[in-house]
Amino acid sequence: MITAAPVAPYALPLPLVRLRLAPHGTLPRRIDGVWWPYSRDLLTQLPEMLAALPSAWGDITGVTVDAAAWSAAPGRMFVANQVVRLHRAPASPHAPDRIVLLSPGLGRWDLLVVPPDTTEEAAAVLMAGALDDRVPDDGEIRTARPAAATGPPGRVGSTERGTRTRRW
């Protein structure tokens, strides 16, 4: 009788979360990070992104997204042994392509969402520029830097806590 050796199940490598968080600082920021999901399927993309957040952000229990930008999703989902409430709101003209994360007692974090079909070069510019809150001498807020300033694409960003001030 011939028996085959047990074969270990082949595990596909998980894609890296394309997330860049603002460095920790003393001043509040308008954007705390940038997320570039692989698709508009909130049920698959959101858990991966939440798992990549720094533990200092606490348990995210509420997420608000642009209703038109994401696939249908239930009003809540179970992520990392906790319930996350999903709020679908119309896009704000002042904050297009934004996702808002809420952590009771710790605060709110706003992430810019780069559309999944964006080219790597354009996404690199968006990811770098969105976190550049410096105000130059002419008073204009700059929102883009060269793509080389972003570091390697496709990596999880800084794990420092966002500098968003507590709003509630």
PDB file of C-alpha atoms in Angstrom:
ATOM      1  CA  MET A   1       0.000   0.000   0.000  1.00  0.00           C
ATOM      2  CA  ILE A   2       1.329   3.403  -0.968  1.00  0.00           C
ATOM      3  CA  THR A   3       0.401   6.369   1.149  1.00  0.00           C
ATOM      4  CA  ALA A   4       1.087   9.961   0.338  1.00  0.00           C
ATOM      5  CA  ALA A   5       2.682  12.259   2.811  1.00  0.00           C
ATOM      6  CA  PRO A   6       0.253  14.813   4.210  1.00  0.00           C
ATOM      7  CA  VAL A   7       0.296  17.976   2.200  1.00  0.00           C
ATOM      8  CA  ALA A   8       0.131  21.280   4.030  1.00  0.00           C
ATOM      9  CA  PRO A   9      -2.669  23.430   2.711  1.00  0.00           C
ATOM     10  CA  TYR A  10      -1.399  26.102   0.386  1.00  0.00           C
ATOM     11  CA  ALA A  11      -2.007  29.498   1.908  1.00  0.00           C
ATOM     12  CA  LEU A  12      -2.257  32.408  -0.449  1.00  0.00           C
ATOM     13  CA  PRO A  13      -0.395  35.446   0.811  1.00  0.00           C
ATOM     14  CA  LEU A  14      -2.742  38.177   1.896  1.00  0.00           C
ATOM     15  CA  PRO A  15      -2.367  41.465   0.028  1.00  0.00           C
ATOM     16  CA  LEU A  16      -0.804  44.255   2.007  1.00  0.00           C
ATOM     17  CA  VAL A  17      -3.142  46.941   3.240  1.00  0.00           C
ATOM     18  CA  ARG A  18      -2.455  50.131   1.348  1.00  0.00           C
ATOM     19  CA  LEU A  19      -2.757  52.529   4.243  1.00  0.00           C
ATOM     20  CA  ARG A  20      -0.678  55.539   5.199  1.00  0.00           C
ATOM     21  CA  LEU A  21      -1.300  57.296   8.499  1.00  0.00           C
ATOM     22  CA  ALA A  22      -0.252  60.800   9.460  1.00  0.00           C
ATOM     23  CA  PRO A  23       2.669  61.037  11.876  1.00  0.00           C
ATOM     24  CA  HIS A  24       1.880  61.824  15.479  1.00  0.00           C
ATOM     25  CA  GLY A  25       1.940  65.546  16.177  1.00  0.00           C
ATOM     26  CA  THR A  26       0.542  68.172  18.483  1.00  0.00           C
ATOM     27  CA  LEU A  27      -1.836  69.916  16.078  1.00  0.00           C
ATOM     28  CA  PRO A  28      -5.127  68.515  14.775  1.00  0.00           C
ATOM     29  CA  ARG A  29      -5.115  67.427  11.136  1.00  0.00           C
ATOM     30  CA  ARG A  30      -7.835  67.599   8.499  1.00  0.00           C
ATOM     31  CA  ILE A  31      -6.924  64.081   7.307  1.00  0.00           C
ATOM     32  CA  ASP A  32      -5.507  61.402   9.617  1.00  0.00           C
ATOM     33  CA  GLY A  33      -4.546  58.991   6.884  1.00  0.00           C
ATOM     34  CA  VAL A  34      -5.074  57.698   3.387  1.00  0.00           C
ATOM     35  CA  TRP A  35      -6.471  54.296   2.434  1.00  0.00           C
ATOM     36  CA  TRP A  36      -6.250  52.776  -1.027  1.00  0.00           C
ATOM     37  CA  PRO A  37      -8.538  49.710  -1.036  1.00  0.00           C
ATOM     38  CA  TYR A  38      -8.285  47.014  -3.702  1.00  0.00           C
ATOM     39  CA  SER A  39     -12.025  47.153  -4.470  1.00  0.00           C
ATOM     40  CA  ARG A  40     -15.292  48.853  -3.490  1.00  0.00           C
ATOM     41  CA  ASP A  41     -16.437  45.740  -1.624  1.00  0.00           C
ATOM     42  CA  LEU A  42     -16.707  47.112   1.903  1.00  0.00           C
ATOM     43  CA  LEU A  43     -17.303  43.692   3.450  1.00  0.00           C
ATOM     44  CA  THR A  44     -13.893  42.416   2.351  1.00  0.00           C
ATOM     45  CA  GLN A  45     -11.845  45.610   2.413  1.00  0.00           C
ATOM     46  CA  LEU A  46     -12.913  47.148   5.736  1.00  0.00           C
ATOM     47  CA  PRO A  47     -11.872  44.292   8.065  1.00  0.00           C
ATOM     48  CA  GLU A  48      -8.362  44.237   6.562  1.00  0.00           C
ATOM     49  CA  MET A  49      -7.972  47.984   6.967  1.00  0.00           C
ATOM     50  CA  LEU A  50      -9.279  47.987  10.541  1.00  0.00           C
ATOM     51  CA  ALA A  51      -6.860  45.202  11.443  1.00  0.00           C
ATOM     52  CA  ALA A  52      -3.955  47.332  10.201  1.00  0.00           C
ATOM     53  CA  LEU A  53      -4.765  50.323  12.423  1.00  0.00           C
ATOM     54  CA  PRO A  54      -2.576  51.038  15.436  1.00  0.00           C
ATOM     55  CA  SER A  55      -3.859  49.653  18.728  1.00  0.00           C
ATOM     56  CA  ALA A  56      -3.695  53.174  20.198  1.00  0.00           C
ATOM     57  CA  TRP A  57      -6.734  54.047  18.073  1.00  0.00           C
ATOM     58  CA  GLY A  58      -8.756  51.623  20.178  1.00  0.00           C
ATOM     59  CA  ASP A  59     -11.711  49.559  19.025  1.00  0.00           C
ATOM     60  CA  ILE A  60     -13.370  51.129  16.032  1.00  0.00           C
ATOM     61  CA  THR A  61     -17.099  50.682  16.595  1.00  0.00           C
ATOM     62  CA  GLY A  62     -18.512  53.033  13.981  1.00  0.00           C
ATOM     63  CA  VAL A  63     -17.604  53.670  10.360  1.00  0.00           C
ATOM     64  CA  THR A  64     -19.228  56.237   8.064  1.00  0.00           C
ATOM     65  CA  VAL A  65     -18.759  55.861   4.311  1.00  0.00           C
ATOM     66  CA  ASP A  66     -20.051  57.521   1.146  1.00  0.00           C
ATOM     67  CA  ALA A  67     -23.178  55.549   0.269  1.00  0.00           C
ATOM     68  CA  ALA A  68     -22.676  55.890  -3.485  1.00  0.00           C
ATOM     69  CA  ALA A  69     -19.016  54.880  -3.478  1.00  0.00           C
ATOM     70  CA  TRP A  70     -19.262  51.447  -1.859  1.00  0.00           C
ATOM     71  CA  SER A  71     -21.063  48.212  -2.620  1.00  0.00           C
ATOM     72  CA  ALA A  72     -24.111  47.368  -0.555  1.00  0.00           C
ATOM     73  CA  ALA A  73     -23.322  46.400   3.019  1.00  0.00           C
ATOM     74  CA  PRO A  74     -25.364  45.605   6.112  1.00  0.00           C
ATOM     75  CA  GLY A  75     -25.826  48.166   8.879  1.00  0.00           C
ATOM     76  CA  ARG A  76     -23.248  46.367  10.985  1.00  0.00           C
ATOM     77  CA  MET A  77     -20.608  43.719  10.668  1.00  0.00           C
ATOM     78  CA  PHE A  78     -18.557  41.562  12.982  1.00  0.00           C
ATOM     79  CA  VAL A  79     -14.847  42.457  12.813  1.00  0.00           C
ATOM     80  CA  ALA A  80     -12.142  41.131  15.147  1.00  0.00           C
ATOM     81  CA  ASN A  81     -14.670  39.853  17.696  1.00  0.00           C
ATOM     82  CA  GLN A  82     -16.630  43.082  17.868  1.00  0.00           C
ATOM     83  CA  VAL A  83     -19.577  44.715  16.170  1.00  0.00           C
ATOM     84  CA  VAL A  84     -18.795  47.637  13.866  1.00  0.00           C
ATOM     85  CA  ARG A  85     -21.757  49.807  12.887  1.00  0.00           C
ATOM     86  CA  LEU A  86     -21.714  50.966   9.278  1.00  0.00           C
ATOM     87  CA  HIS A  87     -23.282  54.303   8.437  1.00  0.00           C
ATOM     88  CA  ARG A  88     -23.856  55.088   4.785  1.00  0.00           C
ATOM     89  CA  ALA A  89     -24.198  58.807   4.164  1.00  0.00           C
ATOM     90  CA  PRO A  90     -24.312  60.927   1.032  1.00  0.00           C
ATOM     91  CA  ALA A  91     -20.917  62.278   0.007  1.00  0.00           C
ATOM     92  CA  SER A  92     -20.138  65.701   1.362  1.00  0.00           C
ATOM     93  CA  PRO A  93     -18.958  68.267  -1.185  1.00  0.00           C
ATOM     94  CA  HIS A  94     -16.432  69.356   1.450  1.00  0.00           C
ATOM     95  CA  ALA A  95     -15.146  65.837   2.085  1.00  0.00           C
ATOM     96  CA  PRO A  96     -15.465  63.623  -0.992  1.00  0.00           C
ATOM     97  CA  ASP A  97     -13.993  60.128  -0.851  1.00  0.00           C
ATOM     98  CA  ARG A  98     -13.649  60.072   2.907  1.00  0.00           C
ATOM     99  CA  ILE A  99     -14.245  57.378   5.505  1.00  0.00           C
ATOM    100  CA  VAL A 100     -14.775  58.299   9.147  1.00  0.00           C
ATOM    101  CA  LEU A 101     -13.750  55.930  11.949  1.00  0.00           C
ATOM    102  CA  LEU A 102     -15.153  56.296  15.468  1.00  0.00           C
ATOM    103  CA  SER A 103     -13.678  54.880  18.654  1.00  0.00           C
ATOM    104  CA  PRO A 104     -15.690  55.553  21.838  1.00  0.00           C
ATOM    105  CA  GLY A 105     -13.721  57.564  24.337  1.00  0.00           C
ATOM    106  CA  LEU A 106     -10.734  57.986  22.017  1.00  0.00           C
ATOM    107  CA  GLY A 107     -11.996  60.028  19.099  1.00  0.00           C
ATOM    108  CA  ARG A 108     -12.623  60.235  15.408  1.00  0.00           C
ATOM    109  CA  TRP A 109     -10.252  59.663  12.522  1.00  0.00           C
ATOM    110  CA  ASP A 110     -10.864  60.770   8.945  1.00  0.00           C
ATOM    111  CA  LEU A 111      -9.214  58.825   6.141  1.00  0.00           C
ATOM    112  CA  LEU A 112      -9.090  59.885   2.520  1.00  0.00           C
ATOM    113  CA  VAL A 113     -10.070  56.992   0.252  1.00  0.00           C
ATOM    114  CA  VAL A 114      -8.112  56.659  -2.986  1.00  0.00           C
ATOM    115  CA  PRO A 115     -10.374  54.978  -5.575  1.00  0.00           C
ATOM    116  CA  PRO A 116      -9.345  51.345  -6.164  1.00  0.00           C
ATOM    117  CA  ASP A 117      -8.867  51.806  -9.913  1.00  0.00           C
ATOM    118  CA  THR A 118      -6.350  54.647  -9.445  1.00  0.00           C
ATOM    119  CA  THR A 119      -2.944  54.040 -11.021  1.00  0.00           C
ATOM    120  CA  GLU A 120      -0.021  53.407  -8.699  1.00  0.00           C
ATOM    121  CA  GLU A 121       1.647  56.666  -9.716  1.00  0.00           C
ATOM    122  CA  ALA A 122      -1.481  58.765  -9.120  1.00  0.00           C
ATOM    123  CA  ALA A 123      -2.189  56.993  -5.829  1.00  0.00           C
ATOM    124  CA  ALA A 124       1.350  57.694  -4.615  1.00  0.00           C
ATOM    125  CA  VAL A 125       0.882  61.407  -5.284  1.00  0.00           C
ATOM    126  CA  LEU A 126      -2.532  61.436  -3.570  1.00  0.00           C
ATOM    127  CA  MET A 127      -1.261  59.507  -0.563  1.00  0.00           C
ATOM    128  CA  ALA A 128       1.690  61.843  -0.090  1.00  0.00           C
ATOM    129  CA  GLY A 129      -0.204  65.047  -0.759  1.00  0.00           C
ATOM    130  CA  ALA A 130      -3.188  64.327   1.462  1.00  0.00           C
ATOM    131  CA  LEU A 131      -1.004  64.168   4.550  1.00  0.00           C
ATOM    132  CA  ASP A 132       0.992  67.308   3.739  1.00  0.00           C
ATOM    133  CA  ASP A 133      -0.779  69.939   5.859  1.00  0.00           C
ATOM    134  CA  ARG A 134       2.038  72.465   5.719  1.00  0.00           C
ATOM    135  CA  VAL A 135       0.929  75.975   4.883  1.00  0.00           C
ATOM    136  CA  PRO A 136       3.443  77.802   2.685  1.00  0.00           C
ATOM    137  CA  ASP A 137       4.138  81.534   2.873  1.00  0.00           C
ATOM    138  CA  ASP A 138       1.531  82.321   0.212  1.00  0.00           C
ATOM    139  CA  GLY A 139      -1.193  80.827   2.477  1.00  0.00           C
ATOM    140  CA  GLU A 140      -2.188  78.108   0.004  1.00  0.00           C
ATOM    141  CA  ILE A 141      -2.361  74.581   1.371  1.00  0.00           C
ATOM    142  CA  ARG A 142      -0.230  72.279  -0.746  1.00  0.00           C
ATOM    143  CA  THR A 143      -1.776  68.882  -1.411  1.00  0.00           C
ATOM    144  CA  ALA A 144       0.818  67.172  -3.544  1.00  0.00           C
ATOM    145  CA  ARG A 145       4.477  66.244  -3.271  1.00  0.00           C
ATOM    146  CA  PRO A 146       6.586  64.174  -5.619  1.00  0.00           C
ATOM    147  CA  ALA A 147       5.700  60.474  -5.598  1.00  0.00           C
ATOM    148  CA  ALA A 148       9.214  59.607  -4.416  1.00  0.00           C
ATOM    149  CA  ALA A 149       8.375  61.023  -0.994  1.00  0.00           C
ATOM    150  CA  THR A 150       5.840  58.277  -0.295  1.00  0.00           C
ATOM    151  CA  GLY A 151       8.187  55.345   0.179  1.00  0.00           C
ATOM    152  CA  PRO A 152       7.453  51.947  -1.282  1.00  0.00           C
ATOM    153  CA  PRO A 153       3.896  51.559  -2.575  1.00  0.00           C
ATOM    154  CA  GLY A 154       1.602  48.963  -1.093  1.00  0.00           C
ATOM    155  CA  ARG A 155       2.931  49.089   2.448  1.00  0.00           C
ATOM    156  CA  VAL A 156       1.096  49.708   5.671  1.00  0.00           C
ATOM    157  CA  GLY A 157       1.780  53.261   6.813  1.00  0.00           C
ATOM    158  CA  SER A 158       2.984  54.570  10.126  1.00  0.00           C
ATOM    159  CA  THR A 159       1.472  52.956  13.185  1.00  0.00           C
ATOM    160  CA  GLU A 160       1.572  56.137  15.194  1.00  0.00           C
ATOM    161  CA  ARG A 161      -1.709  57.381  16.625  1.00  0.00           C
ATOM    162  CA  GLY A 162      -3.504  60.057  14.649  1.00  0.00           C
ATOM    163  CA  THR A 163      -3.462  63.577  15.990  1.00  0.00           C
ATOM    164  CA  ARG A 164      -7.150  64.225  15.605  1.00  0.00           C
ATOM    165  CA  THR A 165      -8.455  65.977  18.685  1.00  0.00           C
ATOM    166  CA  ARG A 166     -11.282  64.363  20.547  1.00  0.00           C
ATOM    167  CA  ARG A 167     -14.571  65.690  19.194  1.00  0.00           C
ATOM    168  CA  TRP A 168     -17.082  64.117  21.567  1.00  0.00           C
TER     169      TRP A 168
END
